[in-house]
């Protein structure tokens, strides 16, 4: 009996010293939590997540509430239905959720006809042994599991954007080394020419690649990537996005890739990211950030390090990460643009927006 009571008395005693609260399930709850962090000034999304986590819901549930609010509000016109059309004028959704305690992940990619990206991702995590479902099969799964659909994900805004782009000869686009390069497809691989160099034959591609910055700017793609630490210190992350505008149909960006757009390990911390997903997913920047923090790096350095690894190879990429350690200390780093992120914690009465300079 004494063996069972002593630890409890010790915990109650410590709680008076370190402002720890004992939850219903006997788990110690620290008052430095909860914490909600989101890419961009998506204040309503952060408030929605805060309401959930402050009301004692889990980090996972708060992430769902937050990202779902952004999908409903169509944050920046690039999250939820009706944003970023692909080359065919269609809007699709990439979303991810990760539980940093269990390391379970659920994700959907290039999902059509279903508006609820983050809820579909959570269904994958909760009710399957898989991690990622894609395309129409992801939609069929989500609808079979009870989400509304099939719905047309286009909006007046996405159709207008797409028509203007068509009138502009489908420029800019994500093709390279193809003909025609200055109008719409179908595209073919550009002819190669052989050039003799010192008796050896070298193959060259004709044409000059378009700078990426013309494709991936602040107004043609965005992701809500959100991290929550709940009152028990449990960490979860989630993302939702339409991906890049005018992408080649079938393209999946970093949004549904764990370790790229977001990552969480409860004992180390979390990371959220946004930017040029085609480039960023090659570096798994959020995995890098969380792993660096696990090895003892401060959030600011971990964030900067992850961004500079990408910038060294792709100096014109646009992107940003926010590192959040297990104590709730956060810091952002970005490249190619000025980045903002939002935070709600017990230290403030409402959402605070932080600006990060490249
Ligand atoms: N990373 C997303 C993508 O490339 C878009 C963004 O965050 O801006 O799909």
mmCIF file of C-alpha atoms and ligand atoms in Angstrom:
data_model
loop_
_atom_site.group_PDB
_atom_site.id
_atom_site.type_symbol
_atom_site.label_atom_id
_atom_site.label_comp_id
_atom_site.label_asym_id
_atom_site.label_seq_id
_atom_site.Cartn_x
_atom_site.Cartn_y
_atom_site.Cartn_z
ATOM 1 C CA UNK A 1 0.000 0.000 0.000
ATOM 2 C CA UNK A 2 2.761 2.417 1.101
ATOM 3 C CA UNK A 3 4.502 1.610 -2.191
ATOM 4 C CA UNK A 4 1.528 2.887 -4.150
ATOM 5 C CA UNK A 5 0.773 5.939 -2.020
ATOM 6 C CA UNK A 6 4.305 7.310 -1.650
ATOM 7 C CA UNK A 7 4.871 8.231 -5.306
ATOM 8 C CA UNK A 8 1.482 9.927 -5.391
ATOM 9 C CA UNK A 9 2.245 12.002 -2.266
ATOM 10 C CA UNK A 10 5.629 12.933 -3.753
ATOM 11 C CA UNK A 11 3.948 14.042 -6.983
ATOM 12 C CA UNK A 12 1.401 16.162 -5.097
ATOM 13 C CA UNK A 13 4.240 17.711 -3.078
ATOM 14 C CA UNK A 14 6.251 18.476 -6.218
ATOM 15 C CA UNK A 15 3.185 19.926 -7.851
ATOM 16 C CA UNK A 16 3.017 22.637 -5.183
ATOM 17 C CA UNK A 17 6.653 23.540 -5.876
ATOM 18 C CA UNK A 18 6.709 23.457 -9.693
ATOM 19 C CA UNK A 19 3.124 24.348 -10.631
ATOM 20 C CA UNK A 20 2.331 20.891 -11.909
ATOM 21 C CA UNK A 21 -1.312 19.806 -11.912
ATOM 22 C CA UNK A 22 -2.411 16.189 -11.538
ATOM 23 C CA UNK A 23 -4.837 15.216 -14.315
ATOM 24 C CA UNK A 24 -7.839 12.885 -13.963
ATOM 25 C CA UNK A 25 -5.725 9.967 -15.096
ATOM 26 C CA UNK A 26 -3.024 10.709 -12.514
ATOM 27 C CA UNK A 27 -0.609 12.046 -15.149
ATOM 28 C CA UNK A 28 1.336 15.179 -14.212
ATOM 29 C CA UNK A 29 0.261 18.207 -16.248
ATOM 30 C CA UNK A 30 2.754 21.041 -16.589
ATOM 31 C CA UNK A 31 1.411 24.574 -16.776
ATOM 32 C CA UNK A 32 3.980 25.650 -19.371
ATOM 33 C CA UNK A 33 1.672 23.836 -21.791
ATOM 34 C CA UNK A 34 -0.458 23.737 -23.820
ATOM 35 C CA UNK A 35 1.174 25.278 -26.860
ATOM 36 C CA UNK A 36 -0.054 25.722 -30.439
ATOM 37 C CA UNK A 37 2.268 26.766 -33.273
ATOM 38 C CA UNK A 38 1.240 27.190 -36.895
ATOM 39 C CA UNK A 39 2.851 28.344 -40.112
ATOM 40 C CA UNK A 40 1.640 31.766 -41.290
ATOM 41 C CA UNK A 41 -0.778 34.145 -39.506
ATOM 42 C CA UNK A 42 -3.561 31.550 -39.563
ATOM 43 C CA UNK A 43 -4.959 32.966 -36.336
ATOM 44 C CA UNK A 44 -8.416 31.379 -36.477
ATOM 45 C CA UNK A 45 -6.890 27.968 -36.975
ATOM 46 C CA UNK A 46 -4.610 28.472 -33.978
ATOM 47 C CA UNK A 47 -7.560 29.663 -31.884
ATOM 48 C CA UNK A 48 -9.548 26.559 -32.851
ATOM 49 C CA UNK A 49 -6.664 24.289 -31.848
ATOM 50 C CA UNK A 50 -6.180 26.269 -28.644
ATOM 51 C CA UNK A 51 -9.841 25.888 -27.648
ATOM 52 C CA UNK A 52 -9.513 22.142 -28.045
ATOM 53 C CA UNK A 53 -6.221 21.689 -26.246
ATOM 54 C CA UNK A 54 -7.045 24.172 -23.491
ATOM 55 C CA UNK A 55 -10.252 22.217 -22.987
ATOM 56 C CA UNK A 56 -8.097 19.166 -22.194
ATOM 57 C CA UNK A 57 -8.341 17.503 -25.582
ATOM 58 C CA UNK A 58 -5.295 15.654 -26.852
ATOM 59 C CA UNK A 59 -2.616 17.181 -29.064
ATOM 60 C CA UNK A 60 -3.833 15.007 -31.943
ATOM 61 C CA UNK A 61 -7.428 16.222 -31.610
ATOM 62 C CA UNK A 62 -6.315 19.840 -31.331
ATOM 63 C CA UNK A 63 -4.266 19.527 -34.531
ATOM 64 C CA UNK A 64 -7.353 18.175 -36.291
ATOM 65 C CA UNK A 65 -9.477 21.077 -35.027
ATOM 66 C CA UNK A 66 -6.859 23.645 -36.056
ATOM 67 C CA UNK A 67 -6.138 22.335 -39.542
ATOM 68 C CA UNK A 68 -9.809 21.684 -40.135
ATOM 69 C CA UNK A 69 -10.622 25.320 -39.321
ATOM 70 C CA UNK A 70 -8.096 26.381 -41.969
ATOM 71 C CA UNK A 71 -9.660 24.015 -44.518
ATOM 72 C CA UNK A 72 -13.100 25.510 -43.837
ATOM 73 C CA UNK A 73 -11.768 29.064 -44.049
ATOM 74 C CA UNK A 74 -9.718 28.197 -47.124
ATOM 75 C CA UNK A 75 -6.690 29.876 -45.528
ATOM 76 C CA UNK A 76 -4.741 31.920 -48.083
ATOM 77 C CA UNK A 77 -6.820 30.260 -50.824
ATOM 78 C CA UNK A 78 -4.393 27.325 -50.766
ATOM 79 C CA UNK A 79 -5.806 25.090 -48.005
ATOM 80 C CA UNK A 80 -9.075 23.131 -48.176
ATOM 81 C CA UNK A 81 -11.412 23.120 -51.171
ATOM 82 C CA UNK A 82 -11.209 25.628 -53.986
ATOM 83 C CA UNK A 83 -7.515 26.500 -53.971
ATOM 84 C CA UNK A 84 -4.430 25.967 -56.158
ATOM 85 C CA UNK A 85 -5.705 24.352 -59.393
ATOM 86 C CA UNK A 86 -3.459 21.857 -61.160
ATOM 87 C CA UNK A 87 -2.840 21.887 -64.946
ATOM 88 C CA UNK A 88 -6.283 20.389 -65.496
ATOM 89 C CA UNK A 89 -7.926 23.017 -63.313
ATOM 90 C CA UNK A 90 -8.575 20.537 -60.512
ATOM 91 C CA UNK A 91 -8.010 21.149 -56.802
ATOM 92 C CA UNK A 92 -6.674 18.245 -54.743
ATOM 93 C CA UNK A 93 -5.639 17.925 -51.122
ATOM 94 C CA UNK A 94 -2.508 16.673 -49.370
ATOM 95 C CA UNK A 95 -2.691 16.243 -45.582
ATOM 96 C CA UNK A 96 -0.831 14.563 -42.755
ATOM 97 C CA UNK A 97 -1.166 13.910 -39.060
ATOM 98 C CA UNK A 98 1.475 12.512 -36.723
ATOM 99 C CA UNK A 99 1.254 11.476 -33.092
ATOM 100 C CA UNK A 100 4.631 12.183 -31.498
ATOM 101 C CA UNK A 101 4.006 9.748 -28.639
ATOM 102 C CA UNK A 102 3.163 6.646 -30.654
ATOM 103 C CA UNK A 103 4.928 7.689 -33.896
ATOM 104 C CA UNK A 104 1.747 6.798 -35.765
ATOM 105 C CA UNK A 105 1.207 8.733 -38.989
ATOM 106 C CA UNK A 106 -1.784 9.019 -41.302
ATOM 107 C CA UNK A 107 -1.715 10.897 -44.603
ATOM 108 C CA UNK A 108 -3.595 11.424 -47.835
ATOM 109 C CA UNK A 109 -2.088 12.747 -51.060
ATOM 110 C CA UNK A 110 -3.604 14.136 -54.260
ATOM 111 C CA UNK A 111 -6.983 13.353 -52.715
ATOM 112 C CA UNK A 112 -9.899 14.301 -54.961
ATOM 113 C CA UNK A 113 -13.562 15.089 -54.204
ATOM 114 C CA UNK A 114 -13.221 15.222 -50.391
ATOM 115 C CA UNK A 115 -12.843 18.527 -48.545
ATOM 116 C CA UNK A 116 -11.692 17.239 -45.174
ATOM 117 C CA UNK A 117 -7.992 16.584 -45.651
ATOM 118 C CA UNK A 118 -6.897 16.439 -42.040
ATOM 119 C CA UNK A 119 -9.873 14.320 -40.959
ATOM 120 C CA UNK A 120 -9.142 11.883 -43.780
ATOM 121 C CA UNK A 121 -5.499 11.719 -42.638
ATOM 122 C CA UNK A 122 -6.629 10.992 -39.092
ATOM 123 C CA UNK A 123 -8.894 8.185 -40.319
ATOM 124 C CA UNK A 124 -5.898 6.629 -42.095
ATOM 125 C CA UNK A 125 -3.911 6.810 -38.849
ATOM 126 C CA UNK A 126 -6.719 5.536 -36.639
ATOM 127 C CA UNK A 127 -8.313 2.859 -38.741
ATOM 128 C CA UNK A 128 -5.619 1.421 -40.984
ATOM 129 C CA UNK A 129 -2.172 -0.076 -40.601
ATOM 130 C CA UNK A 130 -1.001 2.076 -43.519
ATOM 131 C CA UNK A 131 0.572 5.519 -43.477
ATOM 132 C CA UNK A 132 -0.374 7.124 -46.793
ATOM 133 C CA UNK A 133 -3.300 6.721 -49.196
ATOM 134 C CA UNK A 134 -3.361 8.536 -52.548
ATOM 135 C CA UNK A 135 -5.629 9.850 -55.282
ATOM 136 C CA UNK A 136 -9.128 8.534 -55.889
ATOM 137 C CA UNK A 137 -8.513 5.560 -53.631
ATOM 138 C CA UNK A 138 -7.873 7.967 -50.755
ATOM 139 C CA UNK A 139 -11.169 9.715 -51.584
ATOM 140 C CA UNK A 140 -13.047 6.412 -51.701
ATOM 141 C CA UNK A 141 -11.555 5.428 -48.334
ATOM 142 C CA UNK A 142 -12.488 8.766 -46.736
ATOM 143 C CA UNK A 143 -16.058 8.621 -48.027
ATOM 144 C CA UNK A 144 -16.441 4.978 -46.981
ATOM 145 C CA UNK A 145 -15.280 5.988 -43.496
ATOM 146 C CA UNK A 146 -18.015 8.598 -43.273
ATOM 147 C CA UNK A 147 -16.576 11.893 -44.542
ATOM 148 C CA UNK A 148 -18.785 13.963 -46.854
ATOM 149 C CA UNK A 149 -18.260 13.537 -50.580
ATOM 150 C CA UNK A 150 -17.873 13.245 -53.460
ATOM 151 C CA UNK A 151 -17.715 17.042 -53.787
ATOM 152 C CA UNK A 152 -16.402 19.287 -56.496
ATOM 153 C CA UNK A 153 -13.306 20.927 -54.974
ATOM 154 C CA UNK A 154 -13.195 23.751 -57.530
ATOM 155 C CA UNK A 155 -14.245 27.292 -56.655
ATOM 156 C CA UNK A 156 -14.899 30.418 -58.721
ATOM 157 C CA UNK A 157 -11.455 31.554 -57.598
ATOM 158 C CA UNK A 158 -9.610 28.376 -58.677
ATOM 159 C CA UNK A 159 -11.387 28.358 -62.048
ATOM 160 C CA UNK A 160 -10.554 32.031 -62.623
ATOM 161 C CA UNK A 161 -6.878 31.415 -61.794
ATOM 162 C CA UNK A 162 -6.719 28.427 -64.097
ATOM 163 C CA UNK A 163 -8.429 30.234 -67.023
ATOM 164 C CA UNK A 164 -6.016 33.157 -66.726
ATOM 165 C CA UNK A 165 -3.092 30.737 -66.701
ATOM 166 C CA UNK A 166 -4.398 28.958 -69.810
ATOM 167 C CA UNK A 167 -4.767 32.314 -71.573
ATOM 168 C CA UNK A 168 -1.156 33.008 -70.620
ATOM 169 C CA UNK A 169 -0.077 29.915 -72.613
ATOM 170 C CA UNK A 170 0.157 27.805 -69.431
ATOM 171 C CA UNK A 171 3.040 29.881 -68.067
ATOM 172 C CA UNK A 172 4.694 29.397 -65.655
ATOM 173 C CA UNK A 173 4.657 25.626 -65.304
ATOM 174 C CA UNK A 174 6.625 22.796 -63.738
ATOM 175 C CA UNK A 175 7.987 21.211 -66.907
ATOM 176 C CA UNK A 176 11.637 21.355 -67.847
ATOM 177 C CA UNK A 177 13.593 20.397 -70.928
ATOM 178 C CA UNK A 178 10.450 19.843 -72.980
ATOM 179 C CA UNK A 179 8.866 21.207 -76.131
ATOM 180 C CA UNK A 180 6.801 23.297 -76.448
ATOM 181 C CA UNK A 181 8.348 25.303 -73.623
ATOM 182 C CA UNK A 182 6.328 28.455 -74.220
ATOM 183 C CA UNK A 183 2.773 27.130 -74.452
ATOM 184 C CA UNK A 184 0.475 24.353 -73.275
ATOM 185 C CA UNK A 185 1.186 20.640 -73.794
ATOM 186 C CA UNK A 186 1.176 17.842 -74.688
ATOM 187 C CA UNK A 187 4.887 18.109 -73.994
ATOM 188 C CA UNK A 188 7.739 16.034 -75.388
ATOM 189 C CA UNK A 189 11.286 15.598 -74.162
ATOM 190 C CA UNK A 190 13.535 18.187 -75.779
ATOM 191 C CA UNK A 191 15.919 16.856 -78.418
ATOM 192 C CA UNK A 192 19.446 16.263 -77.272
ATOM 193 C CA UNK A 193 22.407 17.268 -79.382
ATOM 194 C CA UNK A 194 25.754 15.571 -79.394
ATOM 195 C CA UNK A 195 28.806 17.806 -79.157
ATOM 196 C CA UNK A 196 32.307 16.477 -79.759
ATOM 197 C CA UNK A 197 34.715 17.372 -76.990
ATOM 198 C CA UNK A 198 38.292 16.183 -77.452
ATOM 199 C CA UNK A 199 37.132 13.250 -79.504
ATOM 200 C CA UNK A 200 34.448 12.263 -76.951
ATOM 201 C CA UNK A 201 30.769 12.748 -77.531
ATOM 202 C CA UNK A 202 28.922 14.685 -74.829
ATOM 203 C CA UNK A 203 25.136 14.986 -74.623
ATOM 204 C CA UNK A 204 23.640 18.390 -73.927
ATOM 205 C CA UNK A 205 20.052 19.357 -73.312
ATOM 206 C CA UNK A 206 18.954 22.388 -75.280
ATOM 207 C CA UNK A 207 17.225 25.172 -73.414
ATOM 208 C CA UNK A 208 17.510 27.004 -70.136
ATOM 209 C CA UNK A 209 15.554 26.024 -67.043
ATOM 210 C CA UNK A 210 13.126 28.586 -65.676
ATOM 211 C CA UNK A 211 14.011 29.999 -62.243
ATOM 212 C CA UNK A 212 11.951 28.282 -59.530
ATOM 213 C CA UNK A 213 11.045 31.557 -57.921
ATOM 214 C CA UNK A 214 8.651 32.263 -60.825
ATOM 215 C CA UNK A 215 6.715 29.119 -59.869
ATOM 216 C CA UNK A 216 6.724 29.034 -56.126
ATOM 217 C CA UNK A 217 5.857 32.407 -54.679
ATOM 218 C CA UNK A 218 4.051 33.527 -51.563
ATOM 219 C CA UNK A 219 0.725 33.717 -53.420
ATOM 220 C CA UNK A 220 0.524 30.468 -55.331
ATOM 221 C CA UNK A 221 0.957 27.919 -52.583
ATOM 222 C CA UNK A 222 0.853 27.589 -48.815
ATOM 223 C CA UNK A 223 0.447 24.969 -46.169
ATOM 224 C CA UNK A 224 -0.974 25.044 -42.718
ATOM 225 C CA UNK A 225 1.522 23.032 -40.757
ATOM 226 C CA UNK A 226 0.650 22.947 -37.068
ATOM 227 C CA UNK A 227 2.260 21.604 -33.907
ATOM 228 C CA UNK A 228 0.478 21.179 -30.586
ATOM 229 C CA UNK A 229 1.829 20.250 -27.180
ATOM 230 C CA UNK A 230 -1.048 19.308 -24.917
ATOM 231 C CA UNK A 231 -1.320 19.611 -21.144
ATOM 232 C CA UNK A 232 0.329 16.231 -20.700
ATOM 233 C CA UNK A 233 3.331 17.306 -22.740
ATOM 234 C CA UNK A 234 2.301 15.079 -25.644
ATOM 235 C CA UNK A 235 3.207 16.432 -29.069
ATOM 236 C CA UNK A 236 1.370 16.078 -32.390
ATOM 237 C CA UNK A 237 1.690 17.745 -35.780
ATOM 238 C CA UNK A 238 -0.506 18.030 -38.836
ATOM 239 C CA UNK A 239 -0.607 19.667 -42.249
ATOM 240 C CA UNK A 240 -3.115 20.450 -44.960
ATOM 241 C CA UNK A 241 -2.549 22.029 -48.363
ATOM 242 C CA UNK A 242 -3.630 22.088 -52.003
ATOM 243 C CA UNK A 243 0.051 21.949 -52.925
ATOM 244 C CA UNK A 244 1.544 24.000 -55.723
ATOM 245 C CA UNK A 245 -0.622 25.944 -58.202
ATOM 246 C CA UNK A 246 -0.455 24.659 -61.829
ATOM 247 C CA UNK A 247 1.283 21.474 -60.727
ATOM 248 C CA UNK A 248 1.397 18.544 -63.100
ATOM 249 C CA UNK A 249 -1.601 16.344 -62.182
ATOM 250 C CA UNK A 250 -0.473 13.585 -59.847
ATOM 251 C CA UNK A 251 2.209 15.721 -58.219
ATOM 252 C CA UNK A 252 2.489 15.200 -54.476
ATOM 253 C CA UNK A 253 4.489 17.712 -52.475
ATOM 254 C CA UNK A 254 5.985 17.619 -49.011
ATOM 255 C CA UNK A 255 2.602 18.132 -47.267
ATOM 256 C CA UNK A 256 1.827 14.442 -46.633
ATOM 257 C CA UNK A 257 5.445 13.382 -46.069
ATOM 258 C CA UNK A 258 6.373 12.839 -42.419
ATOM 259 C CA UNK A 259 9.709 14.446 -41.645
ATOM 260 C CA UNK A 260 9.343 16.933 -44.475
ATOM 261 C CA UNK A 261 6.317 19.220 -43.827
ATOM 262 C CA UNK A 262 6.101 18.292 -40.155
ATOM 263 C CA UNK A 263 7.515 15.898 -37.575
ATOM 264 C CA UNK A 264 6.996 15.233 -33.885
ATOM 265 C CA UNK A 265 8.736 13.143 -31.278
ATOM 266 C CA UNK A 266 7.371 13.820 -27.822
ATOM 267 C CA UNK A 267 10.738 13.459 -26.061
ATOM 268 C CA UNK A 268 12.497 15.839 -28.477
ATOM 269 C CA UNK A 269 9.999 18.336 -29.898
ATOM 270 C CA UNK A 270 8.302 19.195 -33.139
ATOM 271 C CA UNK A 271 8.817 21.003 -36.420
ATOM 272 C CA UNK A 272 6.483 22.542 -38.988
ATOM 273 C CA UNK A 273 7.434 23.651 -42.498
ATOM 274 C CA UNK A 274 6.126 25.384 -45.602
ATOM 275 C CA UNK A 275 7.591 26.288 -48.967
ATOM 276 C CA UNK A 276 8.774 24.706 -52.178
ATOM 277 C CA UNK A 277 7.781 21.146 -51.361
ATOM 278 C CA UNK A 278 9.386 19.577 -54.423
ATOM 279 C CA UNK A 279 12.753 20.752 -53.167
ATOM 280 C CA UNK A 280 12.152 20.515 -49.427
ATOM 281 C CA UNK A 281 10.999 16.895 -49.445
ATOM 282 C CA UNK A 282 14.435 15.860 -50.723
ATOM 283 C CA UNK A 283 15.967 17.008 -47.420
ATOM 284 C CA UNK A 284 13.345 16.001 -44.805
ATOM 285 C CA UNK A 285 13.947 19.316 -43.010
ATOM 286 C CA UNK A 286 11.550 18.641 -40.143
ATOM 287 C CA UNK A 287 13.119 15.292 -39.398
ATOM 288 C CA UNK A 288 16.462 17.086 -39.433
ATOM 289 C CA UNK A 289 15.225 19.765 -37.003
ATOM 290 C CA UNK A 290 13.768 17.311 -34.491
ATOM 291 C CA UNK A 291 16.791 15.050 -34.678
ATOM 292 C CA UNK A 292 19.130 18.029 -34.152
ATOM 293 C CA UNK A 293 17.131 19.041 -31.075
ATOM 294 C CA UNK A 294 17.283 15.469 -29.793
ATOM 295 C CA UNK A 295 21.055 15.723 -30.034
ATOM 296 C CA UNK A 296 20.971 18.908 -27.944
ATOM 297 C CA UNK A 297 20.768 21.749 -30.482
ATOM 298 C CA UNK A 298 18.719 24.816 -29.553
ATOM 299 C CA UNK A 299 15.585 25.353 -31.699
ATOM 300 C CA UNK A 300 17.020 28.467 -33.391
ATOM 301 C CA UNK A 301 20.168 26.690 -34.530
ATOM 302 C CA UNK A 302 18.292 23.541 -35.502
ATOM 303 C CA UNK A 303 15.916 25.565 -37.701
ATOM 304 C CA UNK A 304 18.729 27.541 -39.334
ATOM 305 C CA UNK A 305 20.778 24.425 -39.938
ATOM 306 C CA UNK A 306 17.906 22.608 -41.672
ATOM 307 C CA UNK A 307 17.222 25.582 -43.956
ATOM 308 C CA UNK A 308 20.864 26.153 -44.835
ATOM 309 C CA UNK A 309 21.334 22.500 -45.837
ATOM 310 C CA UNK A 310 18.718 23.098 -48.550
ATOM 311 C CA UNK A 311 19.924 26.574 -49.528
ATOM 312 C CA UNK A 312 23.450 25.301 -50.138
ATOM 313 C CA UNK A 313 22.161 23.102 -52.982
ATOM 314 C CA UNK A 314 19.186 25.199 -54.133
ATOM 315 C CA UNK A 315 20.033 28.875 -53.523
ATOM 316 C CA UNK A 316 16.764 30.088 -55.099
ATOM 317 C CA UNK A 317 14.371 27.903 -53.093
ATOM 318 C CA UNK A 318 11.643 29.461 -50.922
ATOM 319 C CA UNK A 319 10.915 27.814 -47.624
ATOM 320 C CA UNK A 320 10.619 28.056 -43.876
ATOM 321 C CA UNK A 321 10.617 25.860 -40.782
ATOM 322 C CA UNK A 322 9.684 26.390 -37.147
ATOM 323 C CA UNK A 323 11.430 24.329 -34.477
ATOM 324 C CA UNK A 324 9.659 23.729 -31.174
ATOM 325 C CA UNK A 325 11.496 21.913 -28.401
ATOM 326 C CA UNK A 326 9.852 19.749 -25.758
ATOM 327 C CA UNK A 327 9.862 22.695 -23.330
ATOM 328 C CA UNK A 328 7.855 24.795 -25.750
ATOM 329 C CA UNK A 329 10.748 27.036 -26.850
ATOM 330 C CA UNK A 330 10.255 27.885 -30.538
ATOM 331 C CA UNK A 331 12.224 29.549 -33.330
ATOM 332 C CA UNK A 332 11.797 29.945 -37.081
ATOM 333 C CA UNK A 333 14.198 30.126 -40.014
ATOM 334 C CA UNK A 334 13.452 30.847 -43.648
ATOM 335 C CA UNK A 335 15.032 31.358 -47.051
ATOM 336 C CA UNK A 336 13.977 33.518 -49.995
ATOM 337 C CA UNK A 337 10.993 35.204 -48.337
ATOM 338 C CA UNK A 338 9.888 36.818 -45.106
ATOM 339 C CA UNK A 339 7.996 34.239 -43.129
ATOM 340 C CA UNK A 340 5.445 34.546 -40.337
ATOM 341 C CA UNK A 341 4.222 31.993 -37.839
ATOM 342 C CA UNK A 342 1.603 32.021 -35.103
ATOM 343 C CA UNK A 343 1.809 30.921 -31.493
ATOM 344 C CA UNK A 344 -0.692 30.581 -28.658
ATOM 345 C CA UNK A 345 0.559 29.688 -25.196
ATOM 346 C CA UNK A 346 -0.523 30.294 -21.586
ATOM 347 C CA UNK A 347 1.816 33.310 -21.602
ATOM 348 C CA UNK A 348 -0.483 35.359 -23.869
ATOM 349 C CA UNK A 349 -4.196 36.147 -24.088
ATOM 350 C CA UNK A 350 -4.416 35.554 -27.813
ATOM 351 C CA UNK A 351 -2.429 34.386 -30.813
ATOM 352 C CA UNK A 352 0.941 36.084 -31.335
ATOM 353 C CA UNK A 353 2.463 36.357 -34.797
ATOM 354 C CA UNK A 354 6.251 36.138 -35.163
ATOM 355 C CA UNK A 355 8.102 37.451 -38.197
ATOM 356 C CA UNK A 356 11.230 35.690 -39.449
ATOM 357 C CA UNK A 357 13.577 37.397 -41.894
ATOM 358 C CA UNK A 358 15.522 35.388 -44.454
HETATM 359 N N1 LIG B 1 4.883 22.839 -49.380
HETATM 360 C C1 LIG B 1 3.661 22.842 -50.125
HETATM 361 C C2 LIG B 1 3.868 22.094 -51.386
HETATM 362 O O1 LIG B 1 4.879 22.292 -52.052
HETATM 363 C C3 LIG B 1 3.163 24.185 -50.409
HETATM 364 C C4 LIG B 1 3.536 25.246 -49.422
HETATM 365 O O2 LIG B 1 3.767 24.990 -48.254
HETATM 366 O O3 LIG B 1 3.613 26.400 -49.788
HETATM 367 O O4 LIG B 1 3.004 21.334 -51.756
#
